mmCIF file with all atom_site columns, C-alpha atoms in Angstrom:
data_model
loop_
_atom_site.group_PDB
_atom_site.id
_atom_site.type_symbol
_atom_site.label_atom_id
_atom_site.label_alt_id
_atom_site.label_comp_id
_atom_site.label_asym_id
_atom_site.label_entity_id
_atom_site.label_seq_id
_atom_site.pdbx_PDB_ins_code
_atom_site.Cartn_x
_atom_site.Cartn_y
_atom_site.Cartn_z
_atom_site.occupancy
_atom_site.B_iso_or_equiv
_atom_site.pdbx_formal_charge
_atom_site.auth_seq_id
_atom_site.auth_comp_id
_atom_site.auth_asym_id
_atom_site.auth_atom_id
_atom_site.pdbx_PDB_model_num
ATOM 1   C CA . LEU A 1 1   ? 110.044 129.708 157.737 1.00 93.00 ? 7   LEU A CA 1
ATOM 2   C CA . GLN A 1 2   ? 110.561 126.204 156.362 1.00 94.00 ? 8   GLN A CA 1
ATOM 3   C CA . PHE A 1 3   ? 114.305 126.739 156.606 1.00 96.00 ? 9   PHE A CA 1
ATOM 4   C CA . ILE A 1 4   ? 114.040 127.900 160.228 1.00 95.00 ? 10  ILE A CA 1
ATOM 5   C CA . TYR A 1 5   ? 111.982 124.869 161.209 1.00 95.00 ? 11  TYR A CA 1
ATOM 6   C CA . ALA A 1 6   ? 114.439 122.577 159.429 1.00 95.00 ? 12  ALA A CA 1
ATOM 7   C CA . ILE A 1 7   ? 117.332 124.098 161.374 1.00 95.00 ? 13  ILE A CA 1
ATOM 8   C CA . ARG A 1 8   ? 115.445 123.654 164.650 1.00 93.00 ? 14  ARG A CA 1
ATOM 9   C CA . ALA A 1 9   ? 114.657 120.057 163.752 1.00 94.00 ? 15  ALA A CA 1
ATOM 10  C CA . PHE A 1 10  ? 118.350 119.259 163.375 1.00 93.00 ? 16  PHE A CA 1
ATOM 11  C CA . GLU A 1 11  ? 119.383 121.191 166.479 1.00 91.00 ? 17  GLU A CA 1
ATOM 12  C CA . GLU A 1 12  ? 116.640 120.004 168.855 1.00 90.00 ? 18  GLU A CA 1
ATOM 13  C CA . ARG A 1 13  ? 116.035 116.400 169.893 1.00 87.00 ? 19  ARG A CA 1
ATOM 14  C CA . SER A 1 14  ? 112.240 116.689 169.937 1.00 89.00 ? 20  SER A CA 1
ATOM 15  C CA . SER A 1 15  ? 109.420 119.073 169.124 1.00 90.00 ? 21  SER A CA 1
ATOM 16  C CA . THR A 1 16  ? 105.955 119.645 170.547 1.00 93.00 ? 22  THR A CA 1
ATOM 17  C CA . TRP A 1 17  ? 102.916 118.684 168.502 1.00 95.00 ? 23  TRP A CA 1
ATOM 18  C CA . ARG A 1 18  ? 101.994 122.363 168.318 1.00 95.00 ? 24  ARG A CA 1
ATOM 19  C CA . GLN A 1 19  ? 105.340 123.104 166.634 1.00 95.00 ? 25  GLN A CA 1
ATOM 20  C CA . VAL A 1 20  ? 104.958 120.144 164.279 1.00 96.00 ? 26  VAL A CA 1
ATOM 21  C CA . ILE A 1 21  ? 101.431 121.143 163.209 1.00 96.00 ? 27  ILE A CA 1
ATOM 22  C CA . LEU A 1 22  ? 102.516 124.742 162.626 1.00 97.00 ? 28  LEU A CA 1
ATOM 23  C CA . ALA A 1 23  ? 105.515 123.572 160.581 1.00 96.00 ? 29  ALA A CA 1
ATOM 24  C CA . ALA A 1 24  ? 103.227 121.295 158.554 1.00 97.00 ? 30  ALA A CA 1
ATOM 25  C CA . LEU A 1 25  ? 100.817 124.142 157.788 1.00 97.00 ? 31  LEU A CA 1
ATOM 26  C CA . ILE A 1 26  ? 103.728 126.380 156.753 1.00 96.00 ? 32  ILE A CA 1
ATOM 27  C CA . SER A 1 27  ? 105.117 123.603 154.536 1.00 96.00 ? 33  SER A CA 1
ATOM 28  C CA . LEU A 1 28  ? 101.737 123.075 152.877 1.00 96.00 ? 34  LEU A CA 1
ATOM 29  C CA . LEU A 1 29  ? 101.197 126.774 152.242 1.00 96.00 ? 35  LEU A CA 1
ATOM 30  C CA . ALA A 1 30  ? 104.766 127.530 151.117 1.00 94.00 ? 36  ALA A CA 1
ATOM 31  C CA . THR A 1 31  ? 104.843 124.600 148.696 1.00 95.00 ? 37  THR A CA 1
ATOM 32  C CA . TYR A 1 32  ? 101.407 125.457 147.318 1.00 94.00 ? 38  TYR A CA 1
ATOM 33  C CA . ILE A 1 33  ? 102.365 129.107 146.695 1.00 92.00 ? 39  ILE A CA 1
ATOM 34  C CA . LYS A 1 34  ? 105.779 128.490 145.114 1.00 89.00 ? 40  LYS A CA 1
ATOM 35  C CA . PRO A 1 35  ? 107.193 124.951 145.041 1.00 93.00 ? 41  PRO A CA 1
ATOM 36  C CA . VAL A 1 36  ? 110.687 125.879 143.806 1.00 93.00 ? 42  VAL A CA 1
ATOM 37  C CA . PHE A 1 37  ? 112.116 126.177 147.333 1.00 95.00 ? 43  PHE A CA 1
ATOM 38  C CA . ALA A 1 38  ? 110.403 122.985 148.467 1.00 95.00 ? 44  ALA A CA 1
ATOM 39  C CA . ILE A 1 39  ? 112.056 120.890 145.727 1.00 95.00 ? 45  ILE A CA 1
ATOM 40  C CA . CYS A 1 40  ? 115.438 122.059 147.026 1.00 96.00 ? 46  CYS A CA 1
ATOM 41  C CA . ILE A 1 41  ? 114.973 121.837 150.783 1.00 96.00 ? 47  ILE A CA 1
ATOM 42  C CA . LEU A 1 42  ? 113.384 118.386 150.572 1.00 96.00 ? 48  LEU A CA 1
ATOM 43  C CA . PRO A 1 43  ? 116.452 116.537 149.160 1.00 96.00 ? 49  PRO A CA 1
ATOM 44  C CA . ALA A 1 44  ? 118.724 118.643 151.397 1.00 97.00 ? 50  ALA A CA 1
ATOM 45  C CA . ILE A 1 45  ? 116.849 117.428 154.488 1.00 96.00 ? 51  ILE A CA 1
ATOM 46  C CA . GLY A 1 46  ? 117.088 113.866 153.173 1.00 96.00 ? 52  GLY A CA 1
ATOM 47  C CA . ILE A 1 47  ? 120.863 114.126 152.726 1.00 96.00 ? 53  ILE A CA 1
ATOM 48  C CA . LEU A 1 48  ? 121.396 115.509 156.231 1.00 95.00 ? 54  LEU A CA 1
ATOM 49  C CA . MET A 1 49  ? 119.148 112.817 157.712 1.00 95.00 ? 55  MET A CA 1
ATOM 50  C CA . ALA A 1 50  ? 121.132 110.120 155.894 1.00 95.00 ? 56  ALA A CA 1
ATOM 51  C CA . TYR A 1 51  ? 124.373 111.641 157.190 1.00 94.00 ? 57  TYR A CA 1
ATOM 52  C CA . ARG A 1 52  ? 123.061 111.539 160.754 1.00 93.00 ? 58  ARG A CA 1
ATOM 53  C CA . LEU A 1 53  ? 121.882 107.960 160.390 1.00 94.00 ? 59  LEU A CA 1
ATOM 54  C CA . LEU A 1 54  ? 125.299 106.885 159.119 1.00 94.00 ? 60  LEU A CA 1
ATOM 55  C CA . ASN A 1 55  ? 126.950 108.620 162.078 1.00 92.00 ? 61  ASN A CA 1
ATOM 56  C CA . LYS A 1 56  ? 124.378 107.171 164.506 1.00 90.00 ? 62  LYS A CA 1
ATOM 57  C CA . GLN A 1 57  ? 123.172 110.598 165.595 1.00 92.00 ? 63  GLN A CA 1
ATOM 58  C CA . GLU A 1 58  ? 119.700 111.406 166.889 1.00 91.00 ? 64  GLU A CA 1
ATOM 59  C CA . ILE A 1 59  ? 117.029 112.564 164.455 1.00 92.00 ? 65  ILE A CA 1
ATOM 60  C CA . ASN A 1 60  ? 113.906 114.564 165.252 1.00 94.00 ? 66  ASN A CA 1
ATOM 61  C CA . TRP A 1 61  ? 111.654 112.260 163.249 1.00 94.00 ? 67  TRP A CA 1
ATOM 62  C CA . LYS A 1 62  ? 108.415 113.934 164.340 1.00 94.00 ? 68  LYS A CA 1
ATOM 63  C CA . MET A 1 63  ? 109.338 117.392 163.067 1.00 96.00 ? 69  MET A CA 1
ATOM 64  C CA . LEU A 1 64  ? 111.270 116.307 159.984 1.00 95.00 ? 70  LEU A CA 1
ATOM 65  C CA . GLY A 1 65  ? 108.839 113.585 158.928 1.00 95.00 ? 71  GLY A CA 1
ATOM 66  C CA . LEU A 1 66  ? 105.443 115.058 159.788 1.00 96.00 ? 72  LEU A CA 1
ATOM 67  C CA . GLY A 1 67  ? 106.222 118.773 159.933 1.00 96.00 ? 73  GLY A CA 1
ATOM 68  C CA . LEU A 1 68  ? 108.361 119.125 156.807 1.00 97.00 ? 74  LEU A CA 1
ATOM 69  C CA . ILE A 1 69  ? 108.718 116.057 154.581 1.00 97.00 ? 75  ILE A CA 1
ATOM 70  C CA . LEU A 1 70  ? 105.190 114.580 154.454 1.00 97.00 ? 76  LEU A CA 1
ATOM 71  C CA . PRO A 1 71  ? 103.202 117.799 153.749 1.00 97.00 ? 77  PRO A CA 1
ATOM 72  C CA . THR A 1 72  ? 105.796 118.935 151.199 1.00 97.00 ? 78  THR A CA 1
ATOM 73  C CA . VAL A 1 73  ? 105.746 115.610 149.345 1.00 97.00 ? 79  VAL A CA 1
ATOM 74  C CA . VAL A 1 74  ? 101.936 115.557 149.295 1.00 96.00 ? 80  VAL A CA 1
ATOM 75  C CA . VAL A 1 75  ? 101.645 119.028 147.736 1.00 96.00 ? 81  VAL A CA 1
ATOM 76  C CA . LEU A 1 76  ? 104.516 118.463 145.286 1.00 95.00 ? 82  LEU A CA 1
ATOM 77  C CA . THR A 1 77  ? 102.964 115.195 144.089 1.00 93.00 ? 83  THR A CA 1
ATOM 78  C CA . TRP A 1 78  ? 99.582  116.845 143.613 1.00 93.00 ? 84  TRP A CA 1
ATOM 79  C CA . GLN A 1 79  ? 101.140 119.782 141.744 1.00 90.00 ? 85  GLN A CA 1
ATOM 80  C CA . TYR A 1 80  ? 103.189 117.532 139.474 1.00 89.00 ? 86  TYR A CA 1
ATOM 81  C CA . MET A 1 81  ? 100.165 115.441 138.529 1.00 88.00 ? 87  MET A CA 1
ATOM 82  C CA . LEU A 1 82  ? 98.038  118.534 137.994 1.00 86.00 ? 88  LEU A CA 1
ATOM 83  C CA . THR A 1 83  ? 100.672 120.324 135.898 1.00 82.00 ? 89  THR A CA 1
ATOM 84  C CA . TYR A 1 84  ? 102.085 117.516 133.764 1.00 80.00 ? 90  TYR A CA 1
ATOM 85  C CA . GLN A 1 85  ? 100.038 114.334 134.048 1.00 74.00 ? 91  GLN A CA 1
ATOM 86  C CA . SER A 1 86  ? 96.454  115.599 133.805 1.00 66.00 ? 92  SER A CA 1
ATOM 87  C CA . THR A 1 87  ? 97.049  118.285 131.167 1.00 62.00 ? 93  THR A CA 1
ATOM 88  C CA . GLY A 1 88  ? 99.708  116.485 129.115 1.00 61.00 ? 94  GLY A CA 1
ATOM 89  C CA . SER A 1 89  ? 101.613 119.768 128.745 1.00 65.00 ? 95  SER A CA 1
ATOM 90  C CA . GLY A 1 90  ? 105.159 118.433 128.600 1.00 73.00 ? 96  GLY A CA 1
ATOM 91  C CA . GLY A 1 91  ? 107.260 117.424 131.579 1.00 82.00 ? 97  GLY A CA 1
ATOM 92  C CA . ILE A 1 92  ? 110.639 117.824 133.248 1.00 87.00 ? 98  ILE A CA 1
ATOM 93  C CA . ILE A 1 93  ? 113.709 117.028 131.164 1.00 89.00 ? 99  ILE A CA 1
ATOM 94  C CA . PHE A 1 94  ? 117.477 116.876 131.656 1.00 91.00 ? 100 PHE A CA 1
ATOM 95  C CA . ALA A 1 95  ? 118.885 119.687 129.477 1.00 88.00 ? 101 ALA A CA 1
ATOM 96  C CA . PRO A 1 96  ? 122.238 120.977 130.803 1.00 91.00 ? 102 PRO A CA 1
ATOM 97  C CA . PHE A 1 97  ? 122.661 124.750 130.301 1.00 90.00 ? 103 PHE A CA 1
ATOM 98  C CA . SER A 1 98  ? 120.087 124.788 127.487 1.00 87.00 ? 104 SER A CA 1
ATOM 99  C CA . VAL A 1 99  ? 117.788 127.318 129.143 1.00 87.00 ? 105 VAL A CA 1
ATOM 100 C CA . MET A 1 100 ? 120.427 129.450 130.854 1.00 88.00 ? 106 MET A CA 1
ATOM 101 C CA . ARG A 1 101 ? 122.304 129.929 127.575 1.00 87.00 ? 107 ARG A CA 1
ATOM 102 C CA . LEU A 1 102 ? 119.209 131.685 126.260 1.00 84.00 ? 108 LEU A CA 1
ATOM 103 C CA . TYR A 1 103 ? 119.658 134.349 128.931 1.00 80.00 ? 109 TYR A CA 1
ATOM 104 C CA . SER A 1 104 ? 123.396 134.947 128.852 1.00 82.00 ? 110 SER A CA 1
ATOM 105 C CA . LYS A 1 105 ? 126.736 133.977 127.297 1.00 85.00 ? 111 LYS A CA 1
ATOM 106 C CA . TRP A 1 106 ? 128.620 134.737 130.523 1.00 88.00 ? 112 TRP A CA 1
ATOM 107 C CA . LEU A 1 107 ? 127.237 132.036 132.794 1.00 91.00 ? 113 LEU A CA 1
ATOM 108 C CA . THR A 1 108 ? 130.476 131.173 134.627 1.00 92.00 ? 114 THR A CA 1
ATOM 109 C CA . THR A 1 109 ? 131.390 134.804 135.304 1.00 92.00 ? 115 THR A CA 1
ATOM 110 C CA . LYS A 1 110 ? 127.898 135.708 136.505 1.00 91.00 ? 116 LYS A CA 1
ATOM 111 C CA . PHE A 1 111 ? 127.671 132.644 138.706 1.00 94.00 ? 117 PHE A CA 1
ATOM 112 C CA . LEU A 1 112 ? 130.991 133.390 140.447 1.00 94.00 ? 118 LEU A CA 1
ATOM 113 C CA . LEU A 1 113 ? 130.117 137.055 140.924 1.00 93.00 ? 119 LEU A CA 1
ATOM 114 C CA . SER A 1 114 ? 126.785 136.036 142.435 1.00 94.00 ? 120 SER A CA 1
ATOM 115 C CA . ILE A 1 115 ? 128.352 134.063 145.292 1.00 95.00 ? 121 ILE A CA 1
ATOM 116 C CA . ILE A 1 116 ? 131.328 136.252 146.271 1.00 95.00 ? 122 ILE A CA 1
ATOM 117 C CA . PHE A 1 117 ? 130.075 137.144 149.745 1.00 96.00 ? 123 PHE A CA 1
ATOM 118 C CA . PRO A 1 118 ? 128.807 133.737 150.912 1.00 97.00 ? 124 PRO A CA 1
ATOM 119 C CA . PHE A 1 119 ? 131.846 132.008 149.413 1.00 97.00 ? 125 PHE A CA 1
ATOM 120 C CA . PHE A 1 120 ? 134.380 134.177 151.228 1.00 96.00 ? 126 PHE A CA 1
ATOM 121 C CA . VAL A 1 121 ? 132.416 134.111 154.496 1.00 96.00 ? 127 VAL A CA 1
ATOM 122 C CA . THR A 1 122 ? 132.621 130.319 154.408 1.00 96.00 ? 128 THR A CA 1
ATOM 123 C CA . VAL A 1 123 ? 136.300 130.259 153.393 1.00 95.00 ? 129 VAL A CA 1
ATOM 124 C CA . PHE A 1 124 ? 137.476 132.941 155.858 1.00 94.00 ? 130 PHE A CA 1
ATOM 125 C CA . TYR A 1 125 ? 135.745 131.279 158.812 1.00 94.00 ? 131 TYR A CA 1
ATOM 126 C CA . PHE A 1 126 ? 135.826 127.703 157.559 1.00 94.00 ? 132 PHE A CA 1
ATOM 127 C CA . GLN A 1 127 ? 136.593 126.018 160.886 1.00 93.00 ? 133 GLN A CA 1
ATOM 128 C CA . LYS A 1 128 ? 133.512 127.547 162.484 1.00 93.00 ? 134 LYS A CA 1
ATOM 129 C CA . ALA A 1 129 ? 131.409 127.536 159.319 1.00 93.00 ? 135 ALA A CA 1
ATOM 130 C CA . ARG A 1 130 ? 131.694 123.779 158.775 1.00 92.00 ? 136 ARG A CA 1
ATOM 131 C CA . LYS A 1 131 ? 130.172 123.200 162.214 1.00 92.00 ? 137 LYS A CA 1
ATOM 132 C CA . ASP A 1 132 ? 127.311 125.662 161.710 1.00 95.00 ? 138 ASP A CA 1
ATOM 133 C CA . MET A 1 133 ? 124.056 123.927 160.755 1.00 94.00 ? 139 MET A CA 1
ATOM 134 C CA . ARG A 1 134 ? 122.651 127.099 159.173 1.00 95.00 ? 140 ARG A CA 1
ATOM 135 C CA . LEU A 1 135 ? 125.514 127.334 156.698 1.00 96.00 ? 141 LEU A CA 1
ATOM 136 C CA . ALA A 1 136 ? 125.547 123.590 156.050 1.00 95.00 ? 142 ALA A CA 1
ATOM 137 C CA . LEU A 1 137 ? 121.852 123.521 155.159 1.00 97.00 ? 143 LEU A CA 1
ATOM 138 C CA . GLY A 1 138 ? 122.062 126.857 153.328 1.00 97.00 ? 144 GLY A CA 1
ATOM 139 C CA . TRP A 1 139 ? 124.902 125.711 151.056 1.00 97.00 ? 145 TRP A CA 1
ATOM 140 C CA . LEU A 1 140 ? 123.337 122.309 150.485 1.00 97.00 ? 146 LEU A CA 1
ATOM 141 C CA . ILE A 1 141 ? 120.020 123.830 149.426 1.00 97.00 ? 147 ILE A CA 1
ATOM 142 C CA . PHE A 1 142 ? 121.797 126.299 147.144 1.00 97.00 ? 148 PHE A CA 1
ATOM 143 C CA . LEU A 1 143 ? 123.907 123.612 145.434 1.00 97.00 ? 149 LEU A CA 1
ATOM 144 C CA . ILE A 1 144 ? 120.775 121.556 144.790 1.00 97.00 ? 150 ILE A CA 1
ATOM 145 C CA . SER A 1 145 ? 119.093 124.655 143.363 1.00 96.00 ? 151 SER A CA 1
ATOM 146 C CA . VAL A 1 146 ? 122.069 125.176 141.032 1.00 96.00 ? 152 VAL A CA 1
ATOM 147 C CA . PHE A 1 147 ? 121.448 121.706 139.618 1.00 96.00 ? 153 PHE A CA 1
ATOM 148 C CA . PHE A 1 148 ? 117.781 122.523 138.990 1.00 95.00 ? 154 PHE A CA 1
ATOM 149 C CA . THR A 1 149 ? 118.634 125.890 137.424 1.00 94.00 ? 155 THR A CA 1
ATOM 150 C CA . TYR A 1 150 ? 121.410 124.809 135.091 1.00 94.00 ? 156 TYR A CA 1
ATOM 151 C CA . PHE A 1 151 ? 120.574 121.198 134.278 1.00 94.00 ? 157 PHE A CA 1
ATOM 152 C CA . LEU A 1 152 ? 116.782 120.791 134.260 1.00 90.00 ? 158 LEU A CA 1
ATOM 153 C CA . SER A 1 153 ? 114.033 122.323 132.184 1.00 89.00 ? 159 SER A CA 1
ATOM 154 C CA . GLU A 1 154 ? 110.420 121.893 131.196 1.00 86.00 ? 160 GLU A CA 1
ATOM 155 C CA . SER A 1 155 ? 109.615 120.411 127.830 1.00 82.00 ? 161 SER A CA 1
ATOM 156 C CA . GLY A 1 156 ? 107.048 121.832 125.460 1.00 76.00 ? 162 GLY A CA 1
ATOM 157 C CA . THR A 1 157 ? 105.920 125.459 125.376 1.00 75.00 ? 163 THR A CA 1
ATOM 158 C CA . SER A 1 158 ? 107.350 126.220 128.828 1.00 77.00 ? 164 SER A CA 1
ATOM 159 C CA . PHE A 1 159 ? 110.949 125.443 127.816 1.00 79.00 ? 165 PHE A CA 1
ATOM 160 C CA . ASN A 1 160 ? 111.976 129.080 127.326 1.00 78.00 ? 166 ASN A CA 1
ATOM 161 C CA . SER A 1 161 ? 110.235 130.278 130.480 1.00 78.00 ? 167 SER A CA 1
ATOM 162 C CA . GLY A 1 162 ? 113.103 129.228 132.721 1.00 82.00 ? 168 GLY A CA 1
ATOM 163 C CA . ASN A 1 163 ? 110.834 128.414 135.655 1.00 86.00 ? 169 ASN A CA 1
ATOM 164 C CA . PHE A 1 164 ? 113.565 126.405 137.378 1.00 90.00 ? 170 PHE A CA 1
ATOM 165 C CA . THR A 1 165 ? 115.800 129.492 137.565 1.00 90.00 ? 171 THR A CA 1
ATOM 166 C CA . TRP A 1 166 ? 113.676 130.617 140.519 1.00 91.00 ? 172 TRP A CA 1
ATOM 167 C CA . THR A 1 167 ? 115.202 127.808 142.590 1.00 94.00 ? 173 THR A CA 1
ATOM 168 C CA . ALA A 1 168 ? 118.659 129.397 142.583 1.00 94.00 ? 174 ALA A CA 1
ATOM 169 C CA . GLU A 1 169 ? 117.222 132.898 142.999 1.00 93.00 ? 175 GLU A CA 1
ATOM 170 C CA . ILE A 1 170 ? 115.370 131.978 146.195 1.00 95.00 ? 176 ILE A CA 1
ATOM 171 C CA . CYS A 1 171 ? 117.969 129.613 147.633 1.00 96.00 ? 177 CYS A CA 1
ATOM 172 C CA . LEU A 1 172 ? 120.793 132.105 147.066 1.00 96.00 ? 178 LEU A CA 1
ATOM 173 C CA . LEU A 1 173 ? 118.758 134.679 149.004 1.00 95.00 ? 179 LEU A CA 1
ATOM 174 C CA . VAL A 1 174 ? 118.441 132.224 151.903 1.00 96.00 ? 180 VAL A CA 1
ATOM 175 C CA . LEU A 1 175 ? 122.185 131.524 151.748 1.00 97.00 ? 181 LEU A CA 1
ATOM 176 C CA . PHE A 1 176 ? 122.915 135.270 151.826 1.00 96.00 ? 182 PHE A CA 1
ATOM 177 C CA . CYS A 1 177 ? 120.708 135.675 154.902 1.00 96.00 ? 183 CYS A CA 1
ATOM 178 C CA . VAL A 1 178 ? 122.379 132.909 156.898 1.00 96.00 ? 184 VAL A CA 1
ATOM 179 C CA . CYS A 1 179 ? 125.877 134.010 155.820 1.00 96.00 ? 185 CYS A CA 1
ATOM 180 C CA . THR A 1 180 ? 125.087 137.596 156.840 1.00 95.00 ? 186 THR A CA 1
ATOM 181 C CA . LEU A 1 181 ? 123.884 136.470 160.275 1.00 95.00 ? 187 LEU A CA 1
ATOM 182 C CA . PHE A 1 182 ? 126.946 134.253 160.666 1.00 95.00 ? 188 PHE A CA 1
ATOM 183 C CA . PHE A 1 183 ? 129.257 137.109 159.613 1.00 94.00 ? 189 PHE A CA 1
ATOM 184 C CA . ILE A 1 184 ? 127.684 139.506 162.130 1.00 92.00 ? 190 ILE A CA 1
ATOM 185 C CA . GLU A 1 185 ? 128.512 137.000 164.846 1.00 91.00 ? 191 GLU A CA 1
ATOM 186 C CA . GLN A 1 186 ? 132.153 136.827 163.688 1.00 88.00 ? 192 GLN A CA 1
ATOM 187 C CA . VAL A 1 187 ? 132.660 140.472 162.706 1.00 80.00 ? 193 VAL A CA 1
ATOM 188 C CA . LYS A 1 188 ? 135.019 141.297 165.601 1.00 78.00 ? 194 LYS A CA 1
ATOM 189 C CA . VAL A 1 189 ? 137.224 138.222 165.143 1.00 78.00 ? 195 VAL A CA 1
ATOM 190 C CA . ASN A 1 190 ? 139.493 139.615 162.416 1.00 80.00 ? 196 ASN A CA 1
ATOM 191 C CA . ARG A 1 191 ? 139.449 143.229 161.180 1.00 83.00 ? 197 ARG A CA 1
ATOM 192 C CA . ILE A 1 192 ? 141.019 142.504 157.785 1.00 87.00 ? 198 ILE A CA 1
ATOM 193 C CA . LYS A 1 193 ? 138.560 139.718 157.000 1.00 90.00 ? 199 LYS A CA 1
ATOM 194 C CA . SER A 1 194 ? 135.680 141.872 158.225 1.00 91.00 ? 200 SER A CA 1
ATOM 195 C CA . PHE A 1 195 ? 136.765 144.763 156.011 1.00 91.00 ? 201 PHE A CA 1
ATOM 196 C CA . VAL A 1 196 ? 136.923 142.557 152.898 1.00 92.00 ? 202 VAL A CA 1
ATOM 197 C CA . LEU A 1 197 ? 133.571 140.932 153.605 1.00 94.00 ? 203 LEU A CA 1
ATOM 198 C CA . LYS A 1 198 ? 131.821 144.230 154.300 1.00 94.00 ? 204 LYS A CA 1
ATOM 199 C CA . TRP A 1 199 ? 132.901 145.529 150.901 1.00 95.00 ? 205 TRP A CA 1
ATOM 200 C CA . ALA A 1 200 ? 131.875 142.265 149.228 1.00 95.00 ? 206 ALA A CA 1
ATOM 201 C CA . TRP A 1 201 ? 128.427 142.486 150.833 1.00 95.00 ? 207 TRP A CA 1
ATOM 202 C CA . ALA A 1 202 ? 128.114 146.148 149.827 1.00 95.00 ? 208 ALA A CA 1
ATOM 203 C CA . ALA A 1 203 ? 129.111 145.306 146.244 1.00 95.00 ? 209 ALA A CA 1
ATOM 204 C CA . HIS A 1 204 ? 126.223 142.839 145.991 1.00 95.00 ? 210 HIS A CA 1
ATOM 205 C CA . VAL A 1 205 ? 123.795 145.469 147.284 1.00 94.00 ? 211 VAL A CA 1
ATOM 206 C CA . VAL A 1 206 ? 125.025 148.117 144.835 1.00 94.00 ? 212 VAL A CA 1
ATOM 207 C CA . ALA A 1 207 ? 124.880 145.654 141.933 1.00 92.00 ? 213 ALA A CA 1
ATOM 208 C CA . GLY A 1 208 ? 121.312 144.745 142.907 1.00 90.00 ? 214 GLY A CA 1
ATOM 209 C CA . ILE A 1 209 ? 120.239 148.401 142.980 1.00 92.00 ? 215 ILE A CA 1
ATOM 210 C CA . ILE A 1 210 ? 121.805 148.999 139.566 1.00 90.00 ? 216 ILE A CA 1
ATOM 211 C CA . TYR A 1 211 ? 120.059 145.944 138.141 1.00 85.00 ? 217 TYR A CA 1
ATOM 212 C CA . TYR A 1 212 ? 116.649 146.998 139.451 1.00 85.00 ? 218 TYR A CA 1
ATOM 213 C CA . TYR A 1 213 ? 117.231 150.479 138.040 1.00 86.00 ? 219 TYR A CA 1
ATOM 214 C CA . TYR A 1 214 ? 118.084 148.919 134.693 1.00 84.00 ? 220 TYR A CA 1
ATOM 215 C CA . CYS A 1 215 ? 114.942 146.754 134.745 1.00 79.00 ? 221 CYS A CA 1
ATOM 216 C CA . PHE A 1 216 ? 112.397 149.352 135.766 1.00 80.00 ? 222 PHE A CA 1
ATOM 217 C CA . VAL A 1 217 ? 113.845 152.664 134.552 1.00 79.00 ? 223 VAL A CA 1
ATOM 218 C CA . VAL A 1 218 ? 116.271 152.140 131.676 1.00 72.00 ? 224 VAL A CA 1
ATOM 219 C CA . ARG A 1 219 ? 114.331 149.226 130.145 1.00 68.00 ? 225 ARG A CA 1
ATOM 220 C CA . SER A 1 220 ? 111.010 147.636 130.923 1.00 58.00 ? 226 SER A CA 1
ATOM 221 C CA . TYR A 1 221 ? 111.304 144.353 132.811 1.00 50.00 ? 227 TYR A CA 1
ATOM 222 C CA . PHE A 1 222 ? 108.719 142.861 130.489 1.00 50.00 ? 228 PHE A CA 1
ATOM 223 C CA . LEU A 1 223 ? 110.776 143.914 127.479 1.00 53.00 ? 229 LEU A CA 1
ATOM 224 C CA . ILE A 1 224 ? 113.767 142.127 129.004 1.00 48.00 ? 230 ILE A CA 1
ATOM 225 C CA . GLU A 1 225 ? 111.689 138.994 129.441 1.00 48.00 ? 231 GLU A CA 1
ATOM 226 C CA . ARG A 1 226 ? 110.515 139.181 125.853 1.00 46.00 ? 232 ARG A CA 1
ATOM 227 C CA . ASP A 1 227 ? 114.048 139.590 124.534 1.00 49.00 ? 233 ASP A CA 1
ATOM 228 C CA . ASN A 1 228 ? 115.345 136.731 126.713 1.00 48.00 ? 234 ASN A CA 1
ATOM 229 C CA . VAL A 1 229 ? 117.931 138.941 128.387 1.00 45.00 ? 235 VAL A CA 1
ATOM 230 C CA . GLY A 1 230 ? 116.795 137.759 131.788 1.00 44.00 ? 236 GLY A CA 1
ATOM 231 C CA . PRO A 1 231 ? 118.158 138.366 135.290 1.00 44.00 ? 237 PRO A CA 1
ATOM 232 C CA . LEU A 1 232 ? 121.854 138.289 136.096 1.00 43.00 ? 238 LEU A CA 1
#
């Protein structure tokens, strides 16, 4: 929902106060429940706003500032102080690949296999994709999440938990959704491209089913967590 409101904010010149208040409530609730998406969409919105300012384009300040940025920053600040400052239980550190190496030795291979469908959708239809705000914001959020996942960690007892890996998990899901919608709109443009992308999408689905089967039937998910095998 935050993503949808962000897209609308960049596509529409203005918003009603009812829309802004609803977006603010969604931002507050979403950030409170799970802040990992908020820490990715916030800098992404900032980058796109800076790009528009440099190109002297209009910005929906009311929606972006009051509906998305302000409530998200307020909750994130409160959560950071509550989690790290008041309890003194470590903090956030720059530790490239330190956590992800605990989960796998095949990071490059797994990363590339994870983005086959969205990557080829963007490449095959690049001329249209580069003008699509959904894909622009989706890729930007995902790339920011990759930085959080692979380069940042929590110090102290939470180091091995890999809490920042949820950023890439959630943001990749959002990217898959927007790329799937975009592909459906282009599916009749080129049969060969459509055929390749359909199989790529299906491969992701099959791999996901196999992984869930592995987690919940072959081995206990909690056993995987204990052994630091982790998700793909």
